[in-house]
Coordinates of C-alpha atoms in Angstrom, one line a residue:
M1 CA -26.5 18.2 58.7
A2 CA -26.6 22.0 58.0
F3 CA -23.4 23.3 56.4
P4 CA -22.7 26.4 58.6
A5 CA -20.3 25.6 61.4
L6 CA -20.6 21.9 60.5
M7 CA -17.1 20.9 61.6
A8 CA -16.2 23.5 64.2
A9 CA -15.7 20.9 66.9
L10 CA -13.4 18.9 64.8
L11 CA -11.3 21.9 64.0
L12 CA -10.6 22.5 67.7
A13 CA -8.2 20.5 69.7
A14 CA -9.8 17.1 70.5
P15 CA -10.6 16.5 74.1
A16 CA -8.6 13.6 75.6
W17 CA -11.4 11.1 75.9
S18 CA -9.3 8.3 74.6
A19 CA -5.5 7.8 74.2
S20 CA -6.1 5.0 71.6
L21 CA -8.6 3.7 69.1
D22 CA -8.7 0.0 68.1
V23 CA -9.7 -0.7 64.5
A24 CA -10.4 -4.0 62.9
W25 CA -11.7 -5.3 59.6
W26 CA -12.2 -8.6 57.8
R27 CA -10.6 -9.2 54.5
D28 CA -9.2 -12.2 52.6
G29 CA -10.5 -14.6 55.3
K30 CA -8.8 -13.0 58.3
T31 CA -9.0 -10.2 60.8
E32 CA -6.7 -7.3 60.3
V33 CA -6.2 -4.8 63.2
R34 CA -4.7 -1.4 63.7
Q35 CA -4.3 0.7 66.8
L36 CA -4.3 4.5 66.7
R37 CA -2.6 6.4 69.5
Q38 CA -2.8 9.9 70.9
G39 CA -0.3 9.9 73.7
G40 CA -0.6 7.9 76.9
T41 CA 0.8 4.5 77.5
T42 CA 1.1 1.9 74.8
P43 CA -2.2 -0.1 74.7
P44 CA -2.1 -3.9 74.9
P45 CA -2.2 -5.5 71.4
F46 CA -5.3 -7.3 70.3
G47 CA -6.5 -9.6 67.5
G48 CA -9.5 -11.5 66.3
A49 CA -9.8 -13.5 69.6
R50 CA -10.6 -10.3 71.6
Q51 CA -13.9 -10.3 73.3
V52 CA -16.0 -7.2 72.6
P53 CA -19.5 -6.2 73.8
L54 CA -22.3 -6.8 71.4
A55 CA -23.9 -3.6 72.8
S56 CA -26.5 -2.1 70.4
L57 CA -25.0 -3.9 67.3
W58 CA -27.7 -6.6 67.8
K59 CA -30.2 -4.2 66.2
L60 CA -28.3 -4.4 62.9
F61 CA -28.6 -8.2 62.8
V62 CA -32.3 -8.0 63.5
Y63 CA -32.8 -5.3 60.8
V64 CA -31.0 -7.5 58.2
Y65 CA -32.9 -10.6 59.1
A66 CA -36.3 -8.9 59.1
T67 CA -35.6 -7.1 55.8
D68 CA -34.3 -10.2 54.1
N69 CA -37.2 -12.4 55.3
K70 CA -39.9 -9.8 54.6
V71 CA -40.8 -9.6 58.2
A72 CA -43.3 -6.7 58.8
M73 CA -41.6 -3.8 60.6
P74 CA -44.4 -1.4 61.5
D75 CA -43.4 2.0 62.8
Y76 CA -42.9 2.2 66.6
R77 CA -45.0 4.7 68.5
C78 CA -43.4 6.2 71.6
G79 CA -45.5 6.1 74.7
G80 CA -43.1 8.1 76.9
R81 CA -42.7 5.4 79.6
D82 CA -39.7 3.4 78.3
P83 CA -36.4 5.2 79.0
E84 CA -34.9 3.6 75.9
E85 CA -37.3 5.8 73.8
V86 CA -34.9 8.6 74.3
Y87 CA -33.1 7.1 71.2
C88 CA -36.4 6.8 69.3
C89 CA -38.9 9.7 69.4
D90 CA -40.9 12.0 71.6
A91 CA -44.0 10.8 73.3
G92 CA -46.9 10.5 70.9
Q93 CA -44.5 10.4 67.9
S94 CA -43.5 7.4 65.7
I95 CA -40.3 6.2 64.1
G96 CA -39.7 4.0 61.0
R97 CA -37.2 1.3 60.5
D98 CA -34.4 3.2 58.9
A99 CA -34.4 6.1 61.4
A100 CA -34.7 3.5 64.1
L101 CA -31.5 1.8 62.9
A102 CA -29.5 5.0 62.5
Q103 CA -30.7 6.4 65.9
S104 CA -30.3 3.0 67.7
C105 CA -33.9 2.7 68.8
G106 CA -34.0 -0.6 70.8
P107 CA -37.7 -0.9 71.4
F108 CA -38.3 -0.9 67.6
F109 CA -36.2 -3.9 67.0
S110 CA -37.4 -6.0 69.9
P111 CA -37.7 -9.6 68.5
K112 CA -40.8 -10.1 70.5
R113 CA -42.5 -7.0 69.0
L114 CA -41.5 -8.1 65.5
M115 CA -42.6 -11.7 66.3
I116 CA -39.2 -13.1 65.3
T117 CA -38.9 -16.7 66.6
A118 CA -35.9 -18.9 67.2
A119 CA -36.3 -21.6 64.5
P120 CA -36.4 -19.5 61.4
W121 CA -33.8 -17.1 62.8
R122 CA -31.4 -20.0 63.5
Q123 CA -32.1 -21.5 60.0
Y124 CA -31.4 -18.1 58.4
W125 CA -28.0 -17.6 60.1
T126 CA -27.1 -21.3 59.6
G127 CA -27.5 -20.7 55.8
R128 CA -25.4 -17.5 56.0
L129 CA -22.6 -18.9 58.2
G130 CA -22.5 -22.4 56.7
A131 CA -23.0 -24.0 60.1
A132 CA -25.4 -23.8 63.0
P133 CA -24.8 -20.8 65.2
A134 CA -22.7 -22.5 67.9
G135 CA -19.4 -22.0 69.6
D136 CA -18.0 -18.7 68.5
F137 CA -21.4 -17.9 66.9
A138 CA -23.6 -18.9 69.9
W139 CA -24.5 -15.3 70.4
L140 CA -26.6 -15.6 67.1
A141 CA -28.4 -18.8 68.0
D142 CA -31.5 -17.3 69.6
P143 CA -33.0 -13.8 69.0
A144 CA -34.4 -13.7 72.5
Q145 CA -30.8 -14.0 73.9
L146 CA -29.5 -10.9 72.0
A147 CA -28.3 -8.6 74.8
P148 CA -26.0 -5.5 74.9
A149 CA -23.9 -7.1 77.7
R150 CA -23.2 -10.2 75.6
M151 CA -19.4 -10.6 74.9
V152 CA -18.5 -11.9 71.4
R153 CA -15.3 -12.7 69.7
L154 CA -14.3 -9.9 67.4
D155 CA -13.5 -12.2 64.5
S156 CA -16.9 -13.8 65.0
L157 CA -18.7 -10.5 64.8
L158 CA -16.8 -9.5 61.6
R159 CA -17.4 -12.9 60.0
A160 CA -21.1 -12.6 60.7
L161 CA -21.1 -9.2 59.0
D162 CA -19.2 -10.7 56.1
S163 CA -21.8 -13.4 55.7
I164 CA -24.4 -10.9 54.6
P165 CA -24.4 -10.5 50.8
A166 CA -24.6 -7.2 49.1
A167 CA -28.3 -7.6 48.1
S168 CA -29.2 -8.2 51.8
R169 CA -27.4 -5.2 53.2
V170 CA -28.5 -2.6 50.6
D171 CA -31.2 -1.1 52.8
A172 CA -29.2 -1.2 56.0
E173 CA -26.3 0.6 54.3
A174 CA -28.6 3.3 53.0
A175 CA -29.9 3.9 56.4
L176 CA -26.5 3.8 58.1
L177 CA -25.1 6.5 55.7
R178 CA -27.0 8.9 57.9
V179 CA -24.7 8.3 60.8
V180 CA -21.9 10.6 59.4
L181 CA -24.4 13.1 58.2
D182 CA -26.8 13.7 61.1
G183 CA -26.4 10.8 63.5
R184 CA -23.8 10.3 66.2
G185 CA -21.1 10.9 63.7
A186 CA -22.6 14.1 62.5
G187 CA -20.2 16.3 60.7
T188 CA -17.6 13.6 59.9
A189 CA -18.7 13.2 56.2
R190 CA -15.9 15.6 55.5
W191 CA -13.4 12.8 56.2
F192 CA -15.4 9.7 55.2
G193 CA -17.5 10.8 52.3
S194 CA -19.9 7.9 51.8
Q195 CA -17.3 5.2 52.5
L196 CA -18.5 4.3 56.0
R197 CA -21.9 2.5 56.6
V198 CA -21.8 1.7 60.3
K199 CA -24.1 1.1 63.3
T200 CA -22.8 3.0 66.4
Y201 CA -22.7 1.5 69.9
S202 CA -21.8 2.7 73.4
W203 CA -21.5 0.4 76.4
H204 CA -19.9 0.0 79.8
A205 CA -16.2 -0.8 79.9
R206 CA -15.7 -4.4 80.9
G207 CA -15.3 -4.6 84.7
R208 CA -15.6 -0.8 85.0
A209 CA -19.3 0.2 85.1
D210 CA -18.4 3.9 85.6
E211 CA -16.5 4.0 82.3
R212 CA -17.9 3.8 78.8
I213 CA -16.6 2.6 75.5
G214 CA -18.0 3.4 72.1
G215 CA -17.5 3.1 68.4
A216 CA -19.3 1.5 65.5
A217 CA -19.4 -1.6 63.3
G218 CA -20.8 -2.3 59.8
W219 CA -19.2 -2.1 56.3
L220 CA -17.1 0.0 54.1
A221 CA -18.6 1.0 50.7
D222 CA -17.1 -2.2 49.1
G223 CA -18.7 -4.5 51.6
T224 CA -15.6 -4.9 53.9
P225 CA -16.8 -5.6 57.5
I226 CA -15.3 -3.1 60.0
W227 CA -15.3 -2.5 63.7
F228 CA -13.7 0.2 65.8
G229 CA -13.9 1.2 69.5
G230 CA -12.3 3.4 72.1
A231 CA -13.0 5.1 75.4
G232 CA -16.1 7.4 75.6
G233 CA -19.4 7.2 73.8
S234 CA -19.7 6.7 70.0
S235 CA -20.2 10.5 69.4
N236 CA -17.0 11.2 71.3
V237 CA -15.1 8.6 69.3
F238 CA -16.2 10.1 66.0
E239 CA -15.4 13.6 67.1
Q240 CA -12.0 12.8 68.4
W241 CA -10.8 10.2 65.8
A242 CA -12.6 10.9 62.5
P243 CA -9.6 12.4 60.5
R244 CA -7.1 9.8 61.7
L245 CA -9.6 6.9 61.4
A246 CA -10.4 7.9 57.8
A247 CA -6.7 8.0 56.9
S248 CA -6.1 4.5 58.5
L249 CA -8.9 2.6 56.8
P250 CA -8.0 0.0 54.2
K251 CA -8.2 0.9 50.6
V252 CA -11.8 0.6 49.5
G253 CA -12.3 -1.4 46.3
A254 CA -14.8 -0.5 43.6
A255 CA -18.4 -1.1 44.6
D256 CA -21.3 -1.8 42.3
D257 CA -22.6 1.4 40.6
G258 CA -26.3 1.6 41.4
G259 CA -29.0 3.5 39.7
C260 CA -29.5 4.0 35.9
V261 CA -28.9 7.2 33.9
V262 CA -29.8 7.5 30.2
V263 CA -28.0 10.4 28.4
D264 CA -29.0 11.7 25.0
Y265 CA -25.8 13.0 23.5
F266 CA -25.3 16.2 21.4
K267 CA -28.9 17.3 21.5
R268 CA -27.9 20.8 20.3
Y269 CA -25.5 19.6 17.6
P270 CA -27.1 17.4 14.9
L271 CA -25.0 14.4 13.8
R272 CA -24.1 13.6 10.2
A273 CA -22.5 10.2 10.7
V274 CA -20.6 8.0 13.2
R275 CA -17.7 6.1 11.8
G276 CA -15.7 3.2 13.3
E277 CA -12.7 1.2 12.2
R278 CA -14.8 -0.6 9.6
G279 CA -16.6 2.4 8.2
V280 CA -20.0 3.9 8.9
A281 CA -21.4 2.4 12.1
V282 CA -24.7 0.7 12.1
A283 CA -27.5 1.1 14.6
G284 CA -26.9 -0.8 17.8
P285 CA -24.4 -0.9 20.7
L286 CA -21.0 0.6 19.9
H287 CA -17.7 -1.2 20.8
G288 CA -14.4 0.4 20.1
R289 CA -13.2 3.7 18.8
Y290 CA -15.3 6.0 16.7
H291 CA -15.3 9.4 15.1
V292 CA -18.5 11.5 15.3
Q293 CA -19.1 13.9 12.4
F294 CA -21.4 16.8 13.0
E295 CA -23.5 18.7 10.5
N296 CA -21.5 21.8 11.3
G297 CA -18.3 20.1 10.1
Q298 CA -16.8 19.4 13.5
N299 CA -15.4 16.0 14.5
L300 CA -15.1 14.2 17.8
A301 CA -13.3 11.0 18.8
L302 CA -14.8 8.8 21.4
R303 CA -14.6 5.2 22.8
S304 CA -17.4 2.9 23.9
N305 CA -17.5 -0.5 25.6
G306 CA -21.1 -1.1 24.7
E307 CA -22.6 1.6 26.9
L308 CA -23.3 3.8 24.0
M309 CA -26.1 3.0 21.5
L310 CA -26.4 4.3 18.0
L311 CA -30.0 5.1 17.1
Q312 CA -31.6 6.4 14.0
E313 CA -34.2 9.2 14.3
K314 CA -37.0 9.6 11.7
G315 CA -35.4 10.6 8.4
G316 CA -32.3 8.5 9.1
R317 CA -30.4 11.0 11.2
P318 CA -28.1 9.3 13.7
Q319 CA -28.4 9.8 17.4
L320 CA -26.2 8.7 20.3
R321 CA -27.5 7.5 23.6
G322 CA -25.6 6.3 26.7
R323 CA -26.7 4.3 29.6
F324 CA -24.7 4.4 32.8
G325 CA -24.7 3.9 36.6
V326 CA -25.0 7.1 38.6
N327 CA -21.3 7.2 39.6
E328 CA -20.1 6.6 36.0
Y329 CA -22.4 9.5 34.9
V330 CA -21.1 11.8 37.6
A331 CA -17.5 10.9 36.7
R332 CA -18.1 11.7 33.1
V333 CA -19.5 15.1 34.0
L334 CA -16.3 15.7 36.0
D335 CA -14.2 14.8 33.0
R336 CA -16.2 17.0 30.7
E337 CA -16.9 20.0 32.9
A338 CA -13.8 20.2 35.2
S339 CA -10.9 18.1 36.3
T340 CA -9.7 16.1 39.4
N341 CA -6.5 18.2 39.9
E342 CA -8.0 19.8 43.0
P343 CA -9.7 16.8 44.8
E344 CA -11.7 18.9 47.2
A345 CA -13.1 21.1 44.4
A346 CA -13.8 17.9 42.4
K347 CA -15.7 16.3 45.3
A348 CA -17.8 19.5 45.6
L349 CA -18.6 19.4 41.9
A350 CA -19.4 15.7 41.9
I351 CA -22.0 16.3 44.7
A352 CA -23.4 19.3 42.8
A353 CA -23.6 17.3 39.5
R354 CA -25.4 14.4 41.3
T355 CA -27.8 16.9 42.9
Y356 CA -28.4 18.5 39.5
L357 CA -29.2 15.1 38.0
Q358 CA -31.7 14.4 40.8
Q359 CA -33.4 17.8 40.4
N360 CA -33.6 17.9 36.6
A361 CA -33.7 14.4 35.1
V362 CA -37.0 12.8 34.1
T363 CA -37.7 9.1 35.0
V364 CA -38.3 6.8 32.0
A365 CA -38.6 3.0 32.5
G366 CA -36.8 3.1 35.8
C367 CA -33.9 5.3 34.5
Q368 CA -33.2 8.9 35.0
Q369 CA -33.0 10.5 31.6
I370 CA -31.2 13.8 30.8
A371 CA -29.6 15.5 27.8
D372 CA -25.9 16.1 27.3
S373 CA -26.0 19.9 26.7
S374 CA -24.3 23.1 27.8
A375 CA -27.8 24.1 28.9
T376 CA -27.9 21.1 31.4
Q377 CA -24.7 19.1 32.1
R378 CA -22.1 18.2 29.6
V379 CA -21.2 14.5 29.8
S380 CA -18.1 12.9 28.4
P381 CA -18.9 10.3 25.7
S382 CA -15.8 8.3 26.5
P383 CA -15.4 6.1 29.6
A384 CA -14.7 8.0 32.8
T385 CA -11.0 8.4 33.9
P386 CA -10.0 6.4 37.0
A387 CA -9.4 9.6 38.9
A388 CA -12.9 11.0 38.2
L389 CA -14.5 7.6 38.9
A390 CA -12.7 7.5 42.3
I391 CA -14.1 10.9 43.3
A392 CA -17.6 9.9 42.2
R393 CA -17.4 6.7 44.2
W394 CA -16.0 8.5 47.3
T395 CA -19.0 10.9 47.2
D396 CA -21.5 8.1 46.2
Q397 CA -25.1 9.1 47.1
L398 CA -24.2 12.5 48.6
I399 CA -26.3 15.4 47.4
V400 CA -27.2 18.9 48.6
D401 CA -30.7 19.1 49.9
G402 CA -33.0 22.0 50.5
V403 CA -31.8 24.3 47.6
T404 CA -31.8 24.4 43.8
V405 CA -28.3 23.6 42.7
R406 CA -26.6 25.1 39.7
Y407 CA -22.9 25.6 38.7
H408 CA -20.8 27.4 36.1
S409 CA -17.3 27.3 34.9
N410 CA -16.3 30.8 36.1
Q411 CA -19.3 33.0 37.1
P412 CA -20.5 32.5 40.7
S413 CA -23.9 33.8 41.6
E414 CA -26.6 33.2 44.2
G415 CA -27.2 29.4 44.3
T416 CA -24.5 28.8 41.7
M417 CA -21.1 27.3 42.4
A418 CA -18.3 28.5 40.0
W419 CA -15.7 25.9 39.3
S420 CA -12.9 28.5 39.2
E421 CA -13.9 29.8 42.6
A422 CA -14.1 26.3 44.1
V423 CA -10.6 25.6 42.8
R424 CA -9.3 28.9 44.3
Q425 CA -10.8 28.1 47.7
A426 CA -9.6 24.5 47.6
R427 CA -6.0 25.8 47.0
Q428 CA -6.5 27.8 50.2
G429 CA -7.1 24.7 52.2
K430 CA -10.9 24.6 52.1
H431 CA -12.7 21.2 52.2
Y432 CA -15.5 20.1 49.9
D433 CA -18.2 20.7 52.5
E434 CA -17.0 24.3 53.0
L435 CA -17.0 24.9 49.3
L436 CA -20.6 23.6 49.1
A437 CA -21.6 25.7 52.2
A438 CA -20.2 28.8 50.5
A439 CA -22.1 28.1 47.2
Y440 CA -25.3 26.9 48.7
P441 CA -25.7 28.5 52.2
G442 CA -29.2 27.2 52.7
G443 CA -28.4 23.6 51.8
A444 CA -27.5 20.5 53.8
L445 CA -25.7 17.3 52.9
S446 CA -28.1 14.4 52.3
T447 CA -28.3 11.2 50.4
F448 CA -29.5 10.6 46.9
G449 CA -29.9 6.9 47.2
N450 CA -27.9 5.6 44.2
T451 CA -29.0 2.1 45.4
G452 CA -32.1 2.8 43.4
A453 CA -35.7 2.5 44.5
R454 CA -36.4 0.9 47.9
C455 CA -37.3 -2.7 47.4
R456 CA -40.7 -4.0 48.6
R457 CA -40.3 -7.6 47.6
L458 CA -42.9 -9.6 45.7
A459 CA -42.7 -13.1 47.1
Q460 CA -45.1 -14.6 44.5
N461 CA -42.9 -13.3 41.7
E462 CA -39.7 -14.5 43.3
D463 CA -41.2 -18.0 43.9
W464 CA -42.4 -18.3 40.3
L465 CA -39.0 -17.3 39.0
A466 CA -37.2 -19.8 41.4
Q467 CA -39.5 -22.6 40.1
N468 CA -39.0 -21.9 36.4
V469 CA -35.4 -20.9 36.0
P470 CA -34.1 -24.5 36.3
R471 CA -36.5 -25.5 33.5
W472 CA -34.9 -22.9 31.2
Q473 CA -31.3 -23.9 31.6
R474 CA -31.1 -26.3 28.6
V475 CA -32.2 -23.4 26.4
L476 CA -30.3 -20.6 28.1
L477 CA -27.0 -22.5 28.2
R478 CA -27.0 -22.5 24.4
E479 CA -27.2 -18.7 24.3
A480 CA -23.7 -17.2 23.9
G481 CA -22.7 -15.0 26.8
Y482 CA -25.5 -16.2 29.2
E483 CA -24.5 -16.2 32.8
A484 CA -27.0 -17.1 35.5
P485 CA -27.1 -14.3 38.2
P486 CA -24.9 -15.4 41.1
Q487 CA -27.9 -15.1 43.4
A488 CA -31.6 -15.3 42.8
P489 CA -32.7 -11.7 41.8
L490 CA -34.9 -9.7 44.2
V491 CA -38.2 -8.9 42.6
C492 CA -39.5 -5.5 43.9
A493 CA -42.9 -3.8 43.6
L494 CA -43.0 -1.1 41.0
S495 CA -44.9 2.0 42.0
S496 CA -45.1 3.7 38.6
G497 CA -43.7 3.5 35.1
A498 CA -42.5 0.6 33.1
P499 CA -40.9 -2.6 34.5
Y500 CA -37.1 -2.7 34.5
S501 CA -34.1 -4.6 35.8
E502 CA -31.3 -3.1 37.8
Q503 CA -28.2 -5.1 36.8
S504 CA -25.8 -3.6 39.3
R505 CA -28.1 -4.6 42.2
N506 CA -29.5 -7.8 40.7
R507 CA -33.1 -6.6 41.1
I508 CA -36.2 -6.5 39.0
F509 CA -38.9 -3.9 39.5
M510 CA -42.4 -4.8 38.2
R511 CA -46.0 -5.4 39.4
P512 CA -47.4 -8.6 41.0
L513 CA -48.0 -11.5 38.8
A514 CA -51.6 -11.7 37.5
T515 CA -51.5 -12.6 33.8
R516 CA -49.4 -14.4 31.2
E517 CA -48.0 -11.1 30.1
D518 CA -46.8 -10.4 33.6
R519 CA -44.9 -13.7 33.5
I520 CA -43.4 -12.8 30.2
T521 CA -42.4 -9.4 31.7
L522 CA -40.7 -11.1 34.6
T523 CA -38.9 -13.5 32.3
H524 CA -37.9 -10.7 30.0
E525 CA -36.3 -8.7 32.9
Y526 CA -34.6 -11.8 34.2
L527 CA -33.0 -12.3 30.8
H528 CA -31.6 -8.8 30.9
L529 CA -29.7 -9.8 34.1
G530 CA -28.5 -13.2 32.7
L531 CA -27.6 -11.8 29.2
R532 CA -25.8 -8.7 30.5
R533 CA -22.7 -9.8 28.7
H534 CA -24.5 -11.2 25.7
P535 CA -23.8 -9.4 22.4
R536 CA -27.6 -8.8 22.0
G537 CA -28.4 -8.6 25.7
Q538 CA -29.9 -5.1 25.3
D539 CA -31.7 -5.9 22.1
E540 CA -35.3 -5.7 23.2
E541 CA -36.8 -7.6 20.3
Y542 CA -34.4 -10.5 20.8
V543 CA -35.0 -10.6 24.5
E544 CA -38.7 -10.5 24.2
R545 CA -38.8 -13.4 21.7
L546 CA -36.7 -15.5 24.0
A547 CA -38.8 -14.6 27.0
R548 CA -42.0 -15.7 25.2
R549 CA -40.3 -18.9 24.1
L550 CA -39.3 -19.7 27.7
V551 CA -42.8 -19.0 29.0
D552 CA -44.3 -21.3 26.3
L553 CA -41.7 -23.9 27.4
N554 CA -43.2 -23.8 30.9
L555 CA -46.7 -24.4 29.5
E556 CA -45.4 -27.4 27.5
A557 CA -44.0 -28.9 30.7
L558 CA -47.4 -28.8 32.4

């Protein structure tokens, strides 16, 4: 989505494609509905019992099933003979799974092509829905029967979306973020940020083959299932209704903060001591309020909930290191470098800060590592304020692509956004995308992927973990603070670097099991997930000793 003239169509009077838009979401075990009007007669009321066309939404369910069950999804090569390939690629070109989902490429998701059969499909959805797909869920009973013309109850569709846990929809959500950037909702990221992760659809109006209806269904950023539809194709619906739809959406709750950022604090200002309520702090995680004393005589007060670690360099000099999710990191940059008093300027700076992190951090053991410094980005050592965290979450995963991003407090220059200038323009009514367009004219909004690395699952590792975790329970339940992960972790192939666990996404990245040391590594990273609230859960020596003990316990049981 190139910035220049991004939203011109939305700034014009909207064509009268539809006098109303129907919106529904599933929350607290029920369907909630809202109707938006733009003149015309009052539309008939509707609720969860309403019949809606499945249209192209069937592709989303195939994508989730195939991803969750490790079904091979080879790229689809367009031959130029199938009319449906207009949504896929030009003749002779290929399309991958994520682009196929965002562009609604039907031939890619053909159950026959992917060799998806009825029995495992039905078993999967029975496990998700708690009952065999029958009655209201009959449309999910057989992959061969998925058809655009199929009518389904709205509450059935929403409940099916709700049955898909966060770990199973991660990849789908990442792909669907493209819809508001360069898909059929292109240009509407101004209104939605990254809050909308939906699959678009267009189909014939019921009983009126010459009229079309369109919209989208999927999830909000917190996992709330949502559906909306109105007259016209999905592109028309987005163009006409985006501002009002965004304003009418339910309040989005806090979502898991993906990714991992390690910050080395005060690299240009040597520390003398860190003091807490009980005197000089000792090496380890910090909990509570502290005063940092610098060698230059300055002092700084800060708070930590365990995310800051006090280390000792050679010679005994103290050093502070923080470990955060990406959104917590971005919010702390906002708190230190700017403010949230002008929300549109704050959104622009949040995106610039996230982009700067992507372009300048180094990757160490699965985390992005960067210094807190006026030469890079200054990062607040205290927990992010709620306002800054809300801005970071609203812009989650959004970056500027195609240019080198820099910013300054008050000196704009080529490729550099000045905070003072962004505030001035925001007060004149400019939106965050316009501020970014002015500062980075060659850039385009894209996605960072805070969800972390794409997961290529290791079935052997997952199976070994599933077999052995029950054997460990009598030991682990005696460890203060141990909590078994709510779902079995995904174990993902590591392409480079050291193995690590991603607590916010309940995932482990490592290499395939081959040796005893590999099994100890897998156990070690599992313990990081289960001991995330343990007072020594980040103590590598303690975790390693316990991991070796558990692996030896497995050997004794043989």
